[in-house]
């Protein structure tokens, strides 16, 4: 469940207390022989301090009950008004409206990514997903981090990602992928286990710091485990031993040169690409793209496919080229 601010909790408590006193007042006045309408009237005018009618001096029990209603009812009403004013001053109402807007937008998402943890890794990942226009939701229990994500225009929830309800609020039953990027390995293992119990077919990518955590994450249900320390060390070693290869990789992922990247395009049923060969499509001549690999359902990855390789529905085609050319290719073939 999404975390509520203290002011909203106090407002809810005050409203519940007022409702209880209202019910007690109606029942109490009814016991003194008033009709239901008169009882409701008495409670309303008592709580609103506009005065009342018909309180007889010779009925001390009724007078004493009315005094109690004034004390408790008016006190509760003033408490609610005070909390409401505080909410207006602190901007709680605007935040509550914004939270509802975020909830409504999340409910409309499908095949999105849930980024759990908005630390250094989560922030970079969110930026990459936003650049590629992939829908995603950020979940973090730190309000300051959520404010940073919101300031970037991202959908974000202030909640504990290890809780089932938090993942449900983030739309896990409609999501394509969840990324476990919480501060500690233990949290990521628990999050992975929780997500896998909720969805058996969900893609789970988890981050781990310790080498011993990788096995635990895989056992918990992660499909892929990323070890930043190991990856960084291997990349630095490659910069020393294979600098030109590293330059090519950086070129491919669009880090430095002309927004060149390797992208994965899934061919939907009914696409004009279905049944065509790589030669027919002419990706290099028409679009400036290189077909790096093709992955067909139930078959191993075909690296550097030949010109006669036929493309079928649901095939994943890995292409390399400028980001603008990739986007143009997507639009032309409805990918």
CSV table of C-alpha atoms in Angstrom, one decimal:
chain,number,residue,atom,x,y,z
A,1,UNK,CA,0.0,0.0,0.0
A,2,UNK,CA,1.3,3.5,-0.8
A,3,UNK,CA,2.6,5.4,2.2
A,4,UNK,CA,0.2,8.1,3.4
A,5,UNK,CA,1.5,11.3,5.0
A,6,UNK,CA,0.9,11.9,8.8
A,7,UNK,CA,-1.5,14.7,8.1
A,8,UNK,CA,-3.8,12.5,5.9
A,9,UNK,CA,-3.7,9.9,8.6
A,10,UNK,CA,-4.7,12.4,11.3
A,11,UNK,CA,-7.5,13.7,9.0
A,12,UNK,CA,-8.8,10.2,8.5
A,13,UNK,CA,-8.8,9.5,12.3
A,14,UNK,CA,-10.6,12.8,12.9
A,15,UNK,CA,-13.3,12.0,10.4
A,16,UNK,CA,-13.8,8.5,11.8
A,17,UNK,CA,-14.1,9.9,15.3
A,18,UNK,CA,-16.6,12.6,14.2
A,19,UNK,CA,-18.7,9.9,12.5
A,20,UNK,CA,-18.7,7.8,15.7
A,21,UNK,CA,-19.8,10.8,17.8
A,22,UNK,CA,-22.5,11.7,15.2
A,23,UNK,CA,-23.9,8.2,15.4
A,24,UNK,CA,-23.8,8.2,19.2
A,25,UNK,CA,-25.6,11.6,19.2
A,26,UNK,CA,-28.3,10.4,16.9
A,27,UNK,CA,-28.9,7.2,18.9
A,28,UNK,CA,-28.8,9.2,22.2
A,29,UNK,CA,-31.3,11.8,21.2
A,30,UNK,CA,-33.5,9.1,19.8
A,31,UNK,CA,-33.5,7.4,23.3
A,32,UNK,CA,-34.8,10.7,24.7
A,33,UNK,CA,-37.9,10.3,22.6
A,34,UNK,CA,-37.0,12.4,19.5
A,35,UNK,CA,-37.8,11.3,16.0
A,36,UNK,CA,-34.9,10.4,13.7
A,37,UNK,CA,-35.0,13.7,11.9
A,38,UNK,CA,-35.1,15.7,15.1
A,39,UNK,CA,-32.2,13.6,16.5
A,40,UNK,CA,-30.1,14.3,13.3
A,41,UNK,CA,-31.0,18.0,13.5
A,42,UNK,CA,-29.9,18.2,17.1
A,43,UNK,CA,-26.6,16.6,16.4
A,44,UNK,CA,-25.9,18.9,13.4
A,45,UNK,CA,-26.7,22.2,15.1
A,46,UNK,CA,-24.8,21.1,18.2
A,47,UNK,CA,-21.6,20.1,16.3
A,48,UNK,CA,-21.8,23.3,14.1
A,49,UNK,CA,-22.3,25.5,17.2
A,50,UNK,CA,-25.2,27.4,15.6
A,51,UNK,CA,-27.5,26.7,18.6
A,52,UNK,CA,-30.3,24.2,19.2
A,53,UNK,CA,-33.9,24.1,20.0
A,54,UNK,CA,-36.1,22.5,22.6
A,55,UNK,CA,-33.5,21.7,25.4
A,56,UNK,CA,-35.8,21.7,28.4
A,57,UNK,CA,-34.3,22.8,31.7
A,58,UNK,CA,-36.4,20.3,33.6
A,59,UNK,CA,-34.7,17.4,31.8
A,60,UNK,CA,-31.1,17.4,33.3
A,61,UNK,CA,-30.2,14.1,31.6
A,62,UNK,CA,-30.9,15.6,28.2
A,63,UNK,CA,-29.1,18.7,29.0
A,64,UNK,CA,-26.0,16.8,30.3
A,65,UNK,CA,-26.0,14.6,27.1
A,66,UNK,CA,-26.1,17.8,25.0
A,67,UNK,CA,-23.2,19.2,26.9
A,68,UNK,CA,-21.2,16.1,26.2
A,69,UNK,CA,-22.1,16.3,22.5
A,70,UNK,CA,-21.0,20.0,22.4
A,71,UNK,CA,-17.6,19.2,24.1
A,72,UNK,CA,-16.7,16.2,22.1
A,73,UNK,CA,-18.4,17.1,18.8
A,74,UNK,CA,-17.0,20.7,18.6
A,75,UNK,CA,-13.5,19.5,19.8
A,76,UNK,CA,-13.4,16.9,17.0
A,77,UNK,CA,-14.7,19.4,14.4
A,78,UNK,CA,-12.1,21.9,15.4
A,79,UNK,CA,-9.4,19.2,15.2
A,80,UNK,CA,-10.5,18.3,11.7
A,81,UNK,CA,-10.5,21.9,10.6
A,82,UNK,CA,-7.0,22.4,12.1
A,83,UNK,CA,-5.6,19.3,10.2
A,84,UNK,CA,-7.2,20.5,7.0
A,85,UNK,CA,-5.6,23.9,7.3
A,86,UNK,CA,-2.3,22.2,8.0
A,87,UNK,CA,-2.7,20.1,4.9
A,88,UNK,CA,-3.4,23.2,2.8
A,89,UNK,CA,-0.3,25.0,4.3
A,90,UNK,CA,2.0,22.0,3.7
A,91,UNK,CA,0.6,21.2,0.2
A,92,UNK,CA,-0.8,17.8,1.3
A,93,UNK,CA,-3.9,18.2,-0.8
A,94,UNK,CA,-1.9,18.9,-3.9
A,95,UNK,CA,0.3,15.9,-3.2
A,96,UNK,CA,-2.7,13.7,-2.6
A,97,UNK,CA,-4.2,14.8,-5.9
A,98,UNK,CA,-0.8,14.1,-7.6
A,99,UNK,CA,-0.6,10.7,-6.0
A,100,UNK,CA,-4.1,9.8,-7.3
A,101,UNK,CA,-3.0,11.0,-10.8
A,102,UNK,CA,0.1,8.7,-10.6
A,103,UNK,CA,-2.1,5.8,-9.5
A,104,UNK,CA,-4.5,6.4,-12.4
A,105,UNK,CA,-1.6,6.5,-14.9
A,106,UNK,CA,0.0,3.4,-13.6
A,107,UNK,CA,-3.4,1.5,-13.9
A,108,UNK,CA,-3.3,2.3,-17.6
A,109,UNK,CA,0.2,0.9,-18.1
A,110,UNK,CA,0.9,-2.5,-19.7
A,111,UNK,CA,4.2,-4.3,-20.5
A,112,UNK,CA,6.0,-1.7,-18.5
A,113,UNK,CA,9.1,-1.9,-16.3
A,114,UNK,CA,9.1,-1.6,-12.5
A,115,UNK,CA,12.4,0.0,-11.3
A,116,UNK,CA,12.8,-0.9,-7.6
A,117,UNK,CA,15.3,1.5,-6.0
A,118,UNK,CA,16.2,5.0,-7.3
A,119,UNK,CA,19.8,5.1,-6.3
A,120,UNK,CA,22.7,5.6,-8.7
A,121,UNK,CA,21.8,2.5,-10.7
A,122,UNK,CA,18.1,3.1,-10.7
A,123,UNK,CA,18.5,6.7,-11.7
A,124,UNK,CA,20.7,5.8,-14.7
A,125,UNK,CA,18.4,3.0,-15.7
A,126,UNK,CA,15.3,5.3,-15.6
A,127,UNK,CA,17.1,7.8,-17.8
A,128,UNK,CA,17.9,5.1,-20.4
A,129,UNK,CA,14.3,3.8,-20.4
A,130,UNK,CA,13.0,7.4,-20.7
A,131,UNK,CA,15.3,8.1,-23.6
A,132,UNK,CA,14.0,4.9,-25.4
A,133,UNK,CA,10.4,5.8,-24.5
A,134,UNK,CA,9.8,2.6,-22.6
A,135,UNK,CA,7.1,2.9,-20.0
A,136,UNK,CA,8.3,2.4,-16.4
A,137,UNK,CA,7.4,3.0,-12.7
A,138,UNK,CA,9.9,3.9,-10.0
A,139,UNK,CA,9.4,2.5,-6.5
A,140,UNK,CA,11.5,3.7,-3.6
A,141,UNK,CA,10.7,4.2,0.1
A,142,UNK,CA,12.8,7.3,0.4
A,143,UNK,CA,10.6,10.4,-0.2
A,144,UNK,CA,13.5,12.5,-1.3
A,145,UNK,CA,14.5,10.0,-4.0
A,146,UNK,CA,10.9,9.9,-5.2
A,147,UNK,CA,10.8,13.7,-5.3
A,148,UNK,CA,13.9,13.6,-7.6
A,149,UNK,CA,12.2,11.0,-9.8
A,150,UNK,CA,9.0,13.0,-10.0
A,151,UNK,CA,11.0,16.1,-10.8
A,152,UNK,CA,12.3,14.3,-13.9
A,153,UNK,CA,8.7,13.6,-14.9
A,154,UNK,CA,8.8,9.9,-14.1
A,155,UNK,CA,5.9,7.9,-12.5
A,156,UNK,CA,7.0,7.1,-9.0
A,157,UNK,CA,5.6,5.6,-5.8
A,158,UNK,CA,6.9,6.1,-2.3
A,159,UNK,CA,6.7,2.6,-0.9
A,160,UNK,CA,8.7,-0.4,0.2
A,161,UNK,CA,9.3,-2.5,-2.9
A,162,UNK,CA,9.8,-5.7,-0.8
A,163,UNK,CA,6.1,-5.6,0.1
A,164,UNK,CA,3.6,-7.4,-2.1
A,165,UNK,CA,1.1,-4.6,-2.1
A,166,UNK,CA,3.7,-2.1,-3.3
A,167,UNK,CA,4.4,-4.3,-6.3
A,168,UNK,CA,0.7,-4.7,-7.0
A,169,UNK,CA,0.2,-0.9,-6.8
A,170,UNK,CA,3.1,-0.6,-9.3
A,171,UNK,CA,1.1,-2.9,-11.7
A,172,UNK,CA,3.2,-6.1,-11.5
A,173,UNK,CA,0.4,-8.2,-12.9
A,174,UNK,CA,0.6,-6.1,-16.1
A,175,UNK,CA,4.3,-5.5,-16.2
A,176,UNK,CA,6.9,-7.0,-18.5
A,177,UNK,CA,10.0,-6.7,-16.4
A,178,UNK,CA,11.0,-5.8,-12.8
A,179,UNK,CA,14.4,-4.6,-11.8
A,180,UNK,CA,15.7,-5.2,-8.3
A,181,UNK,CA,18.1,-2.4,-7.6
A,182,UNK,CA,17.7,-1.9,-3.8
A,183,UNK,CA,20.6,-0.8,-1.6
A,184,UNK,CA,21.4,-4.2,-0.1
A,185,UNK,CA,21.7,-7.7,-1.5
A,186,UNK,CA,19.4,-9.1,1.1
A,187,UNK,CA,16.6,-6.7,0.0
A,188,UNK,CA,17.1,-7.6,-3.6
A,189,UNK,CA,16.9,-11.4,-2.8
A,190,UNK,CA,13.7,-10.8,-0.8
A,191,UNK,CA,12.3,-8.6,-3.5
A,192,UNK,CA,13.1,-11.2,-6.2
A,193,UNK,CA,11.4,-13.9,-4.2
A,194,UNK,CA,8.3,-11.8,-3.6
A,195,UNK,CA,8.0,-10.8,-7.3
A,196,UNK,CA,8.5,-14.4,-8.5
A,197,UNK,CA,5.7,-15.6,-6.2
A,198,UNK,CA,3.4,-13.0,-7.6
A,199,UNK,CA,4.2,-13.7,-11.3
A,200,UNK,CA,5.8,-16.8,-12.6
A,201,UNK,CA,6.3,-15.4,-16.1
A,202,UNK,CA,7.7,-12.1,-15.2
A,203,UNK,CA,11.2,-11.1,-16.3
A,204,UNK,CA,13.3,-10.3,-13.2
A,205,UNK,CA,16.7,-8.6,-13.5
A,206,UNK,CA,18.5,-8.2,-10.2
A,207,UNK,CA,21.6,-6.3,-9.0
A,208,UNK,CA,24.1,-7.9,-6.7
A,209,UNK,CA,27.2,-6.6,-5.0
A,210,UNK,CA,28.7,-9.8,-3.6
A,211,UNK,CA,29.7,-12.7,-5.7
A,212,UNK,CA,28.0,-15.1,-3.3
A,213,UNK,CA,24.7,-13.3,-3.9
A,214,UNK,CA,24.4,-14.2,-7.6
A,215,UNK,CA,23.5,-17.8,-6.8
A,216,UNK,CA,20.9,-16.7,-4.2
A,217,UNK,CA,19.3,-14.3,-6.6
A,218,UNK,CA,19.0,-17.0,-9.3
A,219,UNK,CA,17.5,-19.5,-6.8
A,220,UNK,CA,15.0,-16.8,-5.7
A,221,UNK,CA,13.8,-16.5,-9.3
A,222,UNK,CA,15.9,-13.9,-11.1
A,223,UNK,CA,16.3,-14.4,-14.8
A,224,UNK,CA,19.4,-12.2,-15.0
A,225,UNK,CA,21.9,-11.0,-12.4
A,226,UNK,CA,24.0,-7.9,-12.9
A,227,UNK,CA,27.2,-7.5,-10.8
A,228,UNK,CA,28.3,-3.9,-11.2
A,229,UNK,CA,31.7,-4.4,-9.5
A,230,UNK,CA,32.5,-7.5,-11.6
A,231,UNK,CA,31.3,-5.8,-14.8
A,232,UNK,CA,33.2,-2.6,-14.1
A,233,UNK,CA,36.4,-4.5,-13.4
A,234,UNK,CA,36.0,-6.6,-16.6
A,235,UNK,CA,35.4,-3.5,-18.6
A,236,UNK,CA,38.5,-1.7,-17.2
A,237,UNK,CA,40.6,-4.8,-18.0
A,238,UNK,CA,39.2,-4.8,-21.6
A,239,UNK,CA,40.1,-1.1,-21.9
A,240,UNK,CA,43.7,-2.1,-21.1
A,241,UNK,CA,43.9,-5.2,-23.2
A,242,UNK,CA,41.4,-4.6,-26.0
A,243,UNK,CA,40.9,-0.8,-26.3
A,244,UNK,CA,39.6,-0.8,-29.9
A,245,UNK,CA,37.0,-3.5,-29.0
A,246,UNK,CA,35.8,-1.4,-26.1
A,247,UNK,CA,35.5,1.6,-28.4
A,248,UNK,CA,33.3,-0.5,-30.7
A,249,UNK,CA,31.1,-1.5,-27.8
A,250,UNK,CA,30.7,2.0,-26.6
A,251,UNK,CA,29.8,3.0,-30.2
A,252,UNK,CA,27.2,0.3,-30.2
A,253,UNK,CA,25.5,1.3,-27.0
A,254,UNK,CA,25.5,4.9,-28.0
A,255,UNK,CA,27.8,6.3,-25.3
A,256,UNK,CA,29.9,8.5,-27.4
A,257,UNK,CA,29.4,8.6,-31.2
A,258,UNK,CA,26.4,9.7,-33.1
A,259,UNK,CA,23.8,8.0,-30.9
A,260,UNK,CA,24.7,4.6,-32.4
A,261,UNK,CA,23.2,1.6,-30.6
A,262,UNK,CA,22.3,-2.0,-30.9
A,263,UNK,CA,18.5,-2.5,-30.5
A,264,UNK,CA,16.2,-5.5,-30.3
A,265,UNK,CA,13.1,-5.4,-32.5
A,266,UNK,CA,10.3,-7.9,-32.2
A,267,UNK,CA,8.4,-8.6,-35.3
A,268,UNK,CA,4.6,-8.7,-34.6
A,269,UNK,CA,2.2,-11.0,-36.5
A,270,UNK,CA,0.9,-9.2,-39.6
A,271,UNK,CA,4.0,-7.1,-40.0
A,272,UNK,CA,5.3,-6.5,-43.6
A,273,UNK,CA,8.5,-8.1,-42.5
A,274,UNK,CA,7.0,-11.6,-42.0
A,275,UNK,CA,8.1,-13.9,-44.7
A,276,UNK,CA,10.8,-11.6,-46.1
A,277,UNK,CA,14.5,-12.4,-46.1
A,278,UNK,CA,17.3,-10.1,-44.9
A,279,UNK,CA,18.1,-9.6,-48.6
A,280,UNK,CA,14.5,-8.5,-49.3
A,281,UNK,CA,14.5,-6.0,-46.5
A,282,UNK,CA,17.9,-4.5,-47.5
A,283,UNK,CA,18.5,-2.9,-44.0
A,284,UNK,CA,21.9,-1.6,-44.9
A,285,UNK,CA,21.0,0.0,-48.2
A,286,UNK,CA,17.6,1.4,-47.3
A,287,UNK,CA,17.9,2.2,-43.6
A,288,UNK,CA,21.7,2.3,-42.7
A,289,UNK,CA,21.3,-0.6,-40.3
A,290,UNK,CA,23.3,-3.8,-39.8
A,291,UNK,CA,21.4,-7.0,-38.8
A,292,UNK,CA,23.6,-8.4,-36.0
A,293,UNK,CA,21.5,-11.4,-35.0
A,294,UNK,CA,18.1,-13.0,-35.2
A,295,UNK,CA,16.4,-15.0,-32.4
A,296,UNK,CA,13.5,-17.2,-33.5
A,297,UNK,CA,11.2,-18.8,-31.0
A,298,UNK,CA,12.5,-22.2,-29.8
A,299,UNK,CA,15.8,-21.8,-31.8
A,300,UNK,CA,19.2,-20.7,-30.7
A,301,UNK,CA,20.4,-17.2,-31.4
A,302,UNK,CA,21.7,-16.8,-35.0
A,303,UNK,CA,24.6,-14.4,-35.1
A,304,UNK,CA,25.4,-12.6,-38.3
A,305,UNK,CA,22.5,-14.1,-40.2
A,306,UNK,CA,22.8,-14.7,-43.9
A,307,UNK,CA,21.0,-12.8,-46.6
A,308,UNK,CA,18.6,-15.7,-47.2
A,309,UNK,CA,17.5,-15.8,-43.5
A,310,UNK,CA,13.7,-15.6,-43.5
A,311,UNK,CA,12.0,-13.4,-40.8
A,312,UNK,CA,9.0,-14.8,-39.0
A,313,UNK,CA,6.4,-13.4,-36.6
A,314,UNK,CA,7.7,-13.0,-33.0
A,315,UNK,CA,11.3,-13.1,-34.2
A,316,UNK,CA,13.7,-10.8,-32.3
A,317,UNK,CA,16.0,-9.0,-34.7
A,318,UNK,CA,19.1,-7.3,-33.3
A,319,UNK,CA,20.1,-4.3,-35.4
A,320,UNK,CA,23.0,-1.9,-35.1
A,321,UNK,CA,22.8,1.7,-36.3
A,322,UNK,CA,22.0,5.3,-35.5
A,323,UNK,CA,19.1,5.8,-33.1
A,324,UNK,CA,17.3,7.9,-35.6
A,325,UNK,CA,17.6,5.2,-38.3
A,326,UNK,CA,16.3,2.6,-35.8
A,327,UNK,CA,13.3,4.7,-34.9
A,328,UNK,CA,12.5,5.2,-38.6
A,329,UNK,CA,12.8,1.5,-39.2
A,330,UNK,CA,10.4,0.9,-36.3
A,331,UNK,CA,7.8,3.2,-37.7
A,332,UNK,CA,8.0,1.9,-41.3
A,333,UNK,CA,7.3,-1.7,-40.3
A,334,UNK,CA,5.1,-1.1,-37.2
A,335,UNK,CA,7.6,-2.5,-34.7
